[in-house]
PDB file of C-alpha atoms in Angstrom:
ATOM      1  CA  MET A 114       0.000   0.000   0.000  1.00  0.00           C
ATOM      2  CA  GLU A 115       2.770   2.387   0.908  1.00  0.00           C
ATOM      3  CA  ARG A 116       4.568   1.680  -2.310  1.00  0.00           C
ATOM      4  CA  ARG A 117       1.436   2.264  -4.360  1.00  0.00           C
ATOM      5  CA  LYS A 118       0.916   5.623  -2.719  1.00  0.00           C
ATOM      6  CA  PHE A 119       4.494   6.564  -3.423  1.00  0.00           C
ATOM      7  CA  LEU A 120       4.209   5.662  -7.098  1.00  0.00           C
ATOM      8  CA  GLY A 121       0.970   7.597  -7.384  1.00  0.00           C
ATOM      9  CA  PHE A 122       2.632  10.668  -5.994  1.00  0.00           C
ATOM     10  CA  GLY A 123       5.500  10.278  -8.430  1.00  0.00           C
ATOM     11  CA  ILE A 124       3.138  10.320 -11.400  1.00  0.00           C
ATOM     12  CA  PHE A 125       1.378  13.383 -10.048  1.00  0.00           C
ATOM     13  CA  ALA A 126       4.669  15.213  -9.520  1.00  0.00           C
ATOM     14  CA  ALA A 127       5.781  14.403 -13.053  1.00  0.00           C
ATOM     15  CA  ALA A 128       2.506  15.744 -14.444  1.00  0.00           C
ATOM     16  CA  ALA A 129       2.937  18.969 -12.484  1.00  0.00           C
ATOM     17  CA  ALA A 130       6.430  19.412 -13.885  1.00  0.00           C
ATOM     18  CA  LEU A 131       5.125  19.147 -17.444  1.00  0.00           C
ATOM     19  CA  VAL A 132       2.675  22.038 -17.077  1.00  0.00           C
ATOM     20  CA  PRO A 133       3.304  24.393 -19.983  1.00  0.00           C
ATOM     21  CA  GLY A 134       4.305  27.624 -18.305  1.00  0.00           C
ATOM     22  CA  THR A 135       6.192  29.132 -21.203  1.00  0.00           C
ATOM     23  CA  LEU A 136       3.108  30.061 -23.206  1.00  0.00           C
ATOM     24  CA  SER A 137       1.916  32.657 -20.756  1.00  0.00           C
ATOM     25  CA  ALA A 138       2.982  36.257 -20.684  1.00  0.00           C
ATOM     26  CA  GLU A 139       2.498  36.332 -16.938  1.00  0.00           C
ATOM     27  CA  ASP A 140       0.944  33.819 -14.570  1.00  0.00           C
ATOM     28  CA  TYR A 141      -0.272  36.027 -11.749  1.00  0.00           C
ATOM     29  CA  ARG A 142      -0.803  33.043  -9.490  1.00  0.00           C
ATOM     30  CA  LYS A 143       2.950  32.467  -9.531  1.00  0.00           C
ATOM     31  CA  THR A 144       4.213  36.045  -9.685  1.00  0.00           C
ATOM     32  CA  LYS A 145       1.715  37.519  -7.230  1.00  0.00           C
ATOM     33  CA  PRO A 146       0.515  34.700  -4.948  1.00  0.00           C
ATOM     34  CA  ASP A 147      -0.660  37.131  -2.231  1.00  0.00           C
ATOM     35  CA  VAL A 148      -3.347  38.505  -4.550  1.00  0.00           C
ATOM     36  CA  TRP A 149      -5.214  35.195  -4.516  1.00  0.00           C
ATOM     37  CA  THR A 150      -5.298  34.800  -0.741  1.00  0.00           C
ATOM     38  CA  ALA A 151      -6.365  38.385   0.066  1.00  0.00           C
ATOM     39  CA  HIS A 152      -9.763  38.520   1.784  1.00  0.00           C
ATOM     40  CA  THR A 153     -10.895  42.044   0.944  1.00  0.00           C
ATOM     41  CA  MET A 154     -11.045  43.762  -2.433  1.00  0.00           C
ATOM     42  CA  GLU A 155      -8.976  46.705  -1.190  1.00  0.00           C
ATOM     43  CA  ASP A 156      -6.251  44.354   0.003  1.00  0.00           C
ATOM     44  CA  ALA A 157      -6.280  42.290  -3.207  1.00  0.00           C
ATOM     45  CA  ILE A 158      -6.112  45.380  -5.448  1.00  0.00           C
ATOM     46  CA  ALA A 159      -3.269  46.822  -3.358  1.00  0.00           C
ATOM     47  CA  LYS A 160      -1.333  43.544  -3.631  1.00  0.00           C
ATOM     48  CA  MET A 161      -1.948  43.374  -7.370  1.00  0.00           C
ATOM     49  CA  TYR A 162      -1.231  46.972  -8.337  1.00  0.00           C
ATOM     50  CA  GLY A 163       0.072  48.781  -5.266  1.00  0.00           C
ATOM     51  CA  ALA A 164      -1.850  51.419  -3.328  1.00  0.00           C
ATOM     52  CA  LYS A 165      -3.164  53.625  -6.139  1.00  0.00           C
ATOM     53  CA  PRO A 166      -6.466  55.473  -6.423  1.00  0.00           C
ATOM     54  CA  LEU A 167      -9.142  53.932  -8.656  1.00  0.00           C
ATOM     55  CA  ILE A 168     -10.438  56.241 -11.385  1.00  0.00           C
ATOM     56  CA  GLU A 169     -14.060  55.284 -11.960  1.00  0.00           C
ATOM     57  CA  GLN A 170     -14.367  55.956 -15.676  1.00  0.00           C
ATOM     58  CA  GLY A 171     -13.715  54.366 -19.049  1.00  0.00           C
ATOM     59  CA  VAL A 172     -14.762  50.866 -18.019  1.00  0.00           C
ATOM     60  CA  THR A 173     -18.179  49.331 -18.711  1.00  0.00           C
ATOM     61  CA  LEU A 174     -19.350  46.607 -16.359  1.00  0.00           C
ATOM     62  CA  THR A 175     -22.610  44.724 -16.837  1.00  0.00           C
ATOM     63  CA  ALA A 176     -24.014  42.291 -14.291  1.00  0.00           C
ATOM     64  CA  PRO A 177     -27.561  41.514 -13.130  1.00  0.00           C
ATOM     65  CA  ASP A 178     -29.023  43.536 -10.224  1.00  0.00           C
ATOM     66  CA  VAL A 179     -30.312  40.325  -8.727  1.00  0.00           C
ATOM     67  CA  ALA A 180     -28.562  37.027  -9.388  1.00  0.00           C
ATOM     68  CA  ALA A 181     -30.993  34.136  -9.062  1.00  0.00           C
ATOM     69  CA  ASN A 182     -28.212  31.574  -9.179  1.00  0.00           C
ATOM     70  CA  GLY A 183     -25.018  32.541  -7.364  1.00  0.00           C
ATOM     71  CA  GLY A 184     -23.253  29.569  -8.916  1.00  0.00           C
ATOM     72  CA  ALA A 185     -22.970  31.209 -12.332  1.00  0.00           C
ATOM     73  CA  VAL A 186     -23.436  34.973 -12.352  1.00  0.00           C
ATOM     74  CA  PRO A 187     -22.836  36.429 -15.822  1.00  0.00           C
ATOM     75  CA  VAL A 188     -20.475  39.408 -15.760  1.00  0.00           C
ATOM     76  CA  ASP A 189     -19.495  41.361 -18.887  1.00  0.00           C
ATOM     77  CA  PHE A 190     -16.873  44.090 -19.022  1.00  0.00           C
ATOM     78  CA  SER A 191     -15.314  46.156 -21.757  1.00  0.00           C
ATOM     79  CA  SER A 192     -13.101  49.200 -22.185  1.00  0.00           C
ATOM     80  CA  GLU A 193     -11.382  51.220 -24.893  1.00  0.00           C
ATOM     81  CA  ILE A 194      -8.450  52.140 -22.640  1.00  0.00           C
ATOM     82  CA  ALA A 195      -4.971  51.119 -23.834  1.00  0.00           C
ATOM     83  CA  ALA A 196      -4.156  48.746 -21.015  1.00  0.00           C
ATOM     84  CA  LYS A 197      -1.623  46.295 -19.669  1.00  0.00           C
ATOM     85  CA  SER A 198      -3.965  44.112 -17.656  1.00  0.00           C
ATOM     86  CA  VAL A 199      -7.506  43.634 -16.361  1.00  0.00           C
ATOM     87  CA  ALA A 200      -8.496  42.048 -13.061  1.00  0.00           C
ATOM     88  CA  VAL A 201     -11.850  41.180 -11.482  1.00  0.00           C
ATOM     89  CA  PHE A 202     -12.544  41.288  -7.742  1.00  0.00           C
ATOM     90  CA  GLN A 203     -15.642  40.788  -5.567  1.00  0.00           C
ATOM     91  CA  SER A 204     -16.617  41.104  -1.922  1.00  0.00           C
ATOM     92  CA  SER A 205     -19.001  38.119  -1.681  1.00  0.00           C
ATOM     93  CA  ASN A 206     -16.580  35.233  -1.310  1.00  0.00           C
ATOM     94  CA  PRO A 207     -13.927  34.258   1.270  1.00  0.00           C
ATOM     95  CA  GLU A 208     -11.169  35.517  -1.048  1.00  0.00           C
ATOM     96  CA  ALA A 209     -11.550  38.567  -3.267  1.00  0.00           C
ATOM     97  CA  THR A 210      -9.823  37.810  -6.580  1.00  0.00           C
ATOM     98  CA  VAL A 211     -11.723  36.113  -9.416  1.00  0.00           C
ATOM     99  CA  CYS A 212      -9.415  36.374 -12.401  1.00  0.00           C
ATOM    100  CA  ALA A 213      -6.744  38.484 -14.059  1.00  0.00           C
ATOM    101  CA  PHE A 214      -5.918  38.932 -17.738  1.00  0.00           C
ATOM    102  CA  THR A 215      -2.574  39.992 -19.167  1.00  0.00           C
ATOM    103  CA  LEU A 216      -3.047  42.000 -22.349  1.00  0.00           C
ATOM    104  CA  ASN A 217      -0.851  42.486 -25.409  1.00  0.00           C
ATOM    105  CA  GLU A 218      -1.078  44.177 -28.792  1.00  0.00           C
ATOM    106  CA  TYR A 219      -3.740  41.732 -29.977  1.00  0.00           C
ATOM    107  CA  SER A 220      -6.069  42.153 -27.012  1.00  0.00           C
ATOM    108  CA  VAL A 221      -9.489  43.734 -27.109  1.00  0.00           C
ATOM    109  CA  ILE A 222     -11.013  44.436 -23.698  1.00  0.00           C
ATOM    110  CA  ASP A 223     -14.385  42.797 -24.190  1.00  0.00           C
ATOM    111  CA  PHE A 224     -14.851  39.869 -21.856  1.00  0.00           C
ATOM    112  CA  SER A 225     -17.744  37.831 -20.509  1.00  0.00           C
ATOM    113  CA  ILE A 226     -17.251  35.427 -17.631  1.00  0.00           C
ATOM    114  CA  LYS A 227     -19.450  33.508 -15.208  1.00  0.00           C
ATOM    115  CA  MET A 228     -18.517  33.586 -11.566  1.00  0.00           C
ATOM    116  CA  LYS A 229     -19.625  32.164  -8.247  1.00  0.00           C
ATOM    117  CA  LEU A 230     -20.922  34.546  -5.597  1.00  0.00           C
ATOM    118  CA  LYS A 231     -21.654  33.218  -2.135  1.00  0.00           C
ATOM    119  CA  GLN A 232     -23.765  36.193  -1.049  1.00  0.00           C
ATOM    120  CA  SER A 233     -24.734  39.711  -2.078  1.00  0.00           C
ATOM    121  CA  GLY A 234     -21.811  42.046  -2.588  1.00  0.00           C
ATOM    122  CA  THR A 235     -19.863  44.258  -4.956  1.00  0.00           C
ATOM    123  CA  ILE A 236     -17.878  43.436  -8.086  1.00  0.00           C
ATOM    124  CA  ILE A 237     -14.989  45.661  -9.166  1.00  0.00           C
ATOM    125  CA  VAL A 238     -13.259  45.416 -12.537  1.00  0.00           C
ATOM    126  CA  VAL A 239      -9.867  47.142 -12.598  1.00  0.00           C
ATOM    127  CA  VAL A 240      -8.137  48.062 -15.855  1.00  0.00           C
ATOM    128  CA  GLU A 241      -4.436  48.862 -15.515  1.00  0.00           C
ATOM    129  CA  GLY A 242      -3.760  51.500 -18.159  1.00  0.00           C
ATOM    130  CA  LYS A 243      -0.486  51.786 -20.035  1.00  0.00           C
ATOM    131  CA  ASP A 244      -0.201  55.197 -18.338  1.00  0.00           C
ATOM    132  CA  GLY A 245       0.083  53.363 -15.012  1.00  0.00           C
ATOM    133  CA  LYS A 246      -3.275  54.575 -13.723  1.00  0.00           C
ATOM    134  CA  LEU A 247      -6.028  52.272 -12.510  1.00  0.00           C
ATOM    135  CA  TYR A 248      -9.436  52.611 -14.140  1.00  0.00           C
ATOM    136  CA  ALA A 249     -12.355  50.802 -12.575  1.00  0.00           C
ATOM    137  CA  ALA A 250     -16.064  50.051 -12.662  1.00  0.00           C
ATOM    138  CA  LYS A 251     -18.122  48.863  -9.697  1.00  0.00           C
ATOM    139  CA  LYS A 252     -21.443  47.098  -9.439  1.00  0.00           C
ATOM    140  CA  SER A 253     -23.353  45.973  -6.364  1.00  0.00           C
ATOM    141  CA  LEU A 254     -25.727  43.074  -6.717  1.00  0.00           C
ATOM    142  CA  ASN A 255     -28.017  40.875  -4.671  1.00  0.00           C
ATOM    143  CA  VAL A 256     -27.570  37.144  -4.715  1.00  0.00           C
ATOM    144  CA  ALA A 257     -30.752  35.156  -4.098  1.00  0.00           C
ATOM    145  CA  LEU A 258     -29.138  31.745  -3.764  1.00  0.00           C
ATOM    146  CA  GLY A 259     -25.485  31.530  -2.790  1.00  0.00           C
ATOM    147  CA  GLY A 260     -23.338  29.550  -5.140  1.00  0.00           C
ATOM    148  CA  CYS A 261     -20.106  28.456  -3.590  1.00  0.00           C
ATOM    149  CA  GLU A 262     -21.136  24.814  -3.561  1.00  0.00           C
ATOM    150  CA  GLY A 263     -20.405  24.196  -7.236  1.00  0.00           C
TER     151      GLY A 263
ATOM    152  CA  MET B 192     -12.883  22.418 -24.071  1.00  0.00           C
ATOM    153  CA  GLU B 193     -15.539  23.634 -26.481  1.00  0.00           C
ATOM    154  CA  ILE B 194     -14.440  26.589 -28.606  1.00  0.00           C
ATOM    155  CA  LYS B 195     -16.292  28.747 -31.113  1.00  0.00           C
ATOM    156  CA  ALA B 196     -14.297  31.501 -32.812  1.00  0.00           C
ATOM    157  CA  LYS B 197     -15.780  34.010 -35.253  1.00  0.00           C
ATOM    158  CA  LEU B 198     -14.072  36.811 -37.153  1.00  0.00           C
ATOM    159  CA  LYS B 199     -15.958  40.036 -37.806  1.00  0.00           C
ATOM    160  CA  ASP B 200     -14.514  43.401 -38.866  1.00  0.00           C
ATOM    161  CA  GLY B 201     -10.980  42.355 -37.931  1.00  0.00           C
ATOM    162  CA  VAL B 202     -11.909  41.261 -34.417  1.00  0.00           C
ATOM    163  CA  THR B 203     -12.145  37.597 -33.504  1.00  0.00           C
ATOM    164  CA  THR B 204     -14.639  36.780 -30.762  1.00  0.00           C
ATOM    165  CA  VAL B 205     -14.231  33.473 -28.991  1.00  0.00           C
ATOM    166  CA  LYS B 206     -16.757  31.668 -26.840  1.00  0.00           C
ATOM    167  CA  ALA B 207     -15.287  28.808 -24.873  1.00  0.00           C
ATOM    168  CA  MET B 208     -16.405  26.361 -22.220  1.00  0.00           C
ATOM    169  CA  ALA B 209     -13.999  24.321 -20.155  1.00  0.00           C
ATOM    170  CA  LYS B 210     -15.373  21.178 -18.533  1.00  0.00           C
ATOM    171  CA  HIS B 211     -14.170  21.363 -14.946  1.00  0.00           C
ATOM    172  CA  PRO B 212     -15.852  20.954 -11.529  1.00  0.00           C
ATOM    173  CA  MET B 213     -14.055  24.069 -10.154  1.00  0.00           C
ATOM    174  CA  LEU B 214     -14.122  22.732  -6.577  1.00  0.00           C
ATOM    175  CA  THR B 215     -13.613  25.560  -4.091  1.00  0.00           C
ATOM    176  CA  TYR B 216     -11.653  25.072  -0.871  1.00  0.00           C
ATOM    177  CA  ASP B 217     -14.928  25.293   1.126  1.00  0.00           C
ATOM    178  CA  THR B 218     -16.778  22.683  -0.925  1.00  0.00           C
ATOM    179  CA  ALA B 219     -13.788  20.383  -1.087  1.00  0.00           C
ATOM    180  CA  LYS B 220     -13.466  20.520   2.699  1.00  0.00           C
ATOM    181  CA  LYS B 221     -17.121  19.553   3.144  1.00  0.00           C
ATOM    182  CA  GLN B 222     -16.758  16.666   0.705  1.00  0.00           C
ATOM    183  CA  GLY B 223     -13.441  15.587   2.185  1.00  0.00           C
ATOM    184  CA  VAL B 224     -11.614  15.874  -1.123  1.00  0.00           C
ATOM    185  CA  GLU B 225      -8.850  18.095  -2.410  1.00  0.00           C
ATOM    186  CA  ALA B 226      -9.782  21.480  -3.862  1.00  0.00           C
ATOM    187  CA  ASN B 227      -9.160  21.755  -7.576  1.00  0.00           C
ATOM    188  CA  PHE B 228      -9.941  24.492 -10.033  1.00  0.00           C
ATOM    189  CA  ILE B 229      -8.557  25.960 -13.234  1.00  0.00           C
ATOM    190  CA  THR B 230      -5.736  28.350 -12.415  1.00  0.00           C
ATOM    191  CA  HIS B 231      -4.589  29.461 -15.841  1.00  0.00           C
ATOM    192  CA  ILE B 232      -5.997  29.536 -19.371  1.00  0.00           C
ATOM    193  CA  THR B 233      -4.107  30.554 -22.481  1.00  0.00           C
ATOM    194  CA  ALA B 234      -5.096  30.851 -26.111  1.00  0.00           C
ATOM    195  CA  THR B 235      -2.685  31.163 -29.019  1.00  0.00           C
ATOM    196  CA  VAL B 236      -3.066  31.782 -32.745  1.00  0.00           C
ATOM    197  CA  ASN B 237      -0.003  31.128 -34.911  1.00  0.00           C
ATOM    198  CA  ASP B 238       2.030  30.809 -31.682  1.00  0.00           C
ATOM    199  CA  LYS B 239       1.034  34.302 -30.583  1.00  0.00           C
ATOM    200  CA  VAL B 240      -0.701  34.628 -27.218  1.00  0.00           C
ATOM    201  CA  VAL B 241      -4.192  36.110 -27.607  1.00  0.00           C
ATOM    202  CA  LEU B 242      -5.557  35.260 -24.152  1.00  0.00           C
ATOM    203  CA  ASP B 243      -3.659  34.982 -20.900  1.00  0.00           C
ATOM    204  CA  MET B 244      -5.931  34.503 -17.915  1.00  0.00           C
ATOM    205  CA  SER B 245      -5.076  33.601 -14.337  1.00  0.00           C
ATOM    206  CA  SER B 246      -8.182  32.443 -12.490  1.00  0.00           C
ATOM    207  CA  SER B 247      -9.353  31.532  -9.011  1.00  0.00           C
ATOM    208  CA  GLN B 248     -11.848  29.071  -7.551  1.00  0.00           C
ATOM    209  CA  PHE B 249     -14.660  31.586  -8.111  1.00  0.00           C
ATOM    210  CA  LEU B 250     -15.252  31.014 -11.788  1.00  0.00           C
ATOM    211  CA  SER B 251     -18.432  28.981 -12.207  1.00  0.00           C
ATOM    212  CA  LYS B 252     -18.480  25.213 -12.553  1.00  0.00           C
ATOM    213  CA  ASN B 253     -17.736  24.344 -16.213  1.00  0.00           C
ATOM    214  CA  PRO B 254     -16.753  27.970 -16.778  1.00  0.00           C
ATOM    215  CA  ILE B 255     -18.026  29.664 -19.916  1.00  0.00           C
ATOM    216  CA  PHE B 256     -16.223  32.776 -21.032  1.00  0.00           C
ATOM    217  CA  LYS B 257     -15.971  35.099 -24.010  1.00  0.00           C
ATOM    218  CA  PHE B 258     -13.019  37.168 -25.182  1.00  0.00           C
ATOM    219  CA  SER B 259     -11.908  39.064 -28.277  1.00  0.00           C
ATOM    220  CA  PHE B 260      -8.681  39.841 -30.060  1.00  0.00           C
ATOM    221  CA  LYS B 261      -7.286  41.396 -33.235  1.00  0.00           C
ATOM    222  CA  GLY B 262      -4.764  40.229 -35.797  1.00  0.00           C
ATOM    223  CA  ALA B 263      -6.088  36.800 -36.818  1.00  0.00           C
ATOM    224  CA  ASN B 264      -7.491  35.667 -40.160  1.00  0.00           C
ATOM    225  CA  ALA B 265     -10.378  33.376 -41.000  1.00  0.00           C
ATOM    226  CA  GLY B 266      -9.057  29.832 -41.269  1.00  0.00           C
ATOM    227  CA  ASP B 267      -6.389  30.334 -38.589  1.00  0.00           C
ATOM    228  CA  LYS B 268      -6.307  27.773 -35.810  1.00  0.00           C
ATOM    229  CA  ILE B 269      -6.833  28.865 -32.216  1.00  0.00           C
ATOM    230  CA  VAL B 270      -5.291  26.612 -29.559  1.00  0.00           C
ATOM    231  CA  MET B 271      -6.471  26.852 -25.958  1.00  0.00           C
ATOM    232  CA  THR B 272      -4.972  25.211 -22.892  1.00  0.00           C
ATOM    233  CA  TRP B 273      -6.082  25.175 -19.269  1.00  0.00           C
ATOM    234  CA  VAL B 274      -4.087  24.110 -16.240  1.00  0.00           C
ATOM    235  CA  ASP B 275      -5.635  23.271 -12.873  1.00  0.00           C
ATOM    236  CA  LEU B 276      -4.413  23.415  -9.291  1.00  0.00           C
ATOM    237  CA  LEU B 277      -3.465  19.725  -9.198  1.00  0.00           C
ATOM    238  CA  GLY B 278      -1.495  19.952 -12.431  1.00  0.00           C
ATOM    239  CA  GLY B 279      -4.176  18.596 -14.757  1.00  0.00           C
ATOM    240  CA  THR B 280      -4.219  20.137 -18.202  1.00  0.00           C
ATOM    241  CA  GLU B 281      -6.244  20.004 -21.400  1.00  0.00           C
ATOM    242  CA  THR B 282      -5.577  21.475 -24.825  1.00  0.00           C
ATOM    243  CA  SER B 283      -8.216  21.985 -27.512  1.00  0.00           C
ATOM    244  CA  ASP B 284      -8.282  23.785 -30.818  1.00  0.00           C
ATOM    245  CA  ALA B 285     -10.756  25.238 -33.292  1.00  0.00           C
ATOM    246  CA  VAL B 286     -10.648  26.985 -36.640  1.00  0.00           C
ATOM    247  CA  ILE B 287     -11.598  30.681 -36.777  1.00  0.00           C
ATOM    248  CA  LYS B 288     -14.665  31.153 -38.981  1.00  0.00           C
TER     249      LYS B 288
END
């Protein structure tokens, strides 16, 4: 039994080593691990971008006012700002960060995602402009049925 | 992964769905299993990165997402790969219409 466990672990470790990391421009989970464990949006944004003011313009964020199913809340966001990255945060779940996109010359900021929200709260989308400023859009929504069980 | 990619006015819009349970730490603890969720998704066209997304446990189960990019032509192949917390990975491709 012990030997079997050991072999199993070996296969798992080998698989982990083969993960293609070279494709990505930046894997924020590796370069900024603190962002993903931060519990508040303010903390997560500060760990991602440093303590900078959020300019609430230039970003369009669409989400329902009331989410019937917290397990898959549709969130759309777009912007015309020339940007380096986009990140999505929320205040409903134990940790604040949902996802982060690295942009390049091919990128168009026009995303739709579905996220889990455990309870009512606020979503913030932050666009990091090439000018170094942070542009953001906020939206508060009610969640009828919490969806962290999925 | 299911991928649909359409080119219109120079911008390619991609709709994709990754099949993944996206088990959060909370749920995994209740079920007595290890948490596992997609942590990184990339998409490339002609070896150029067109999507680079780091994600957390809070994307929905079987996450559906949409993104857009410039610079591709109809007939180009888009290749998408996800990686999860436990090192699992899946690569799929589709032709841009």
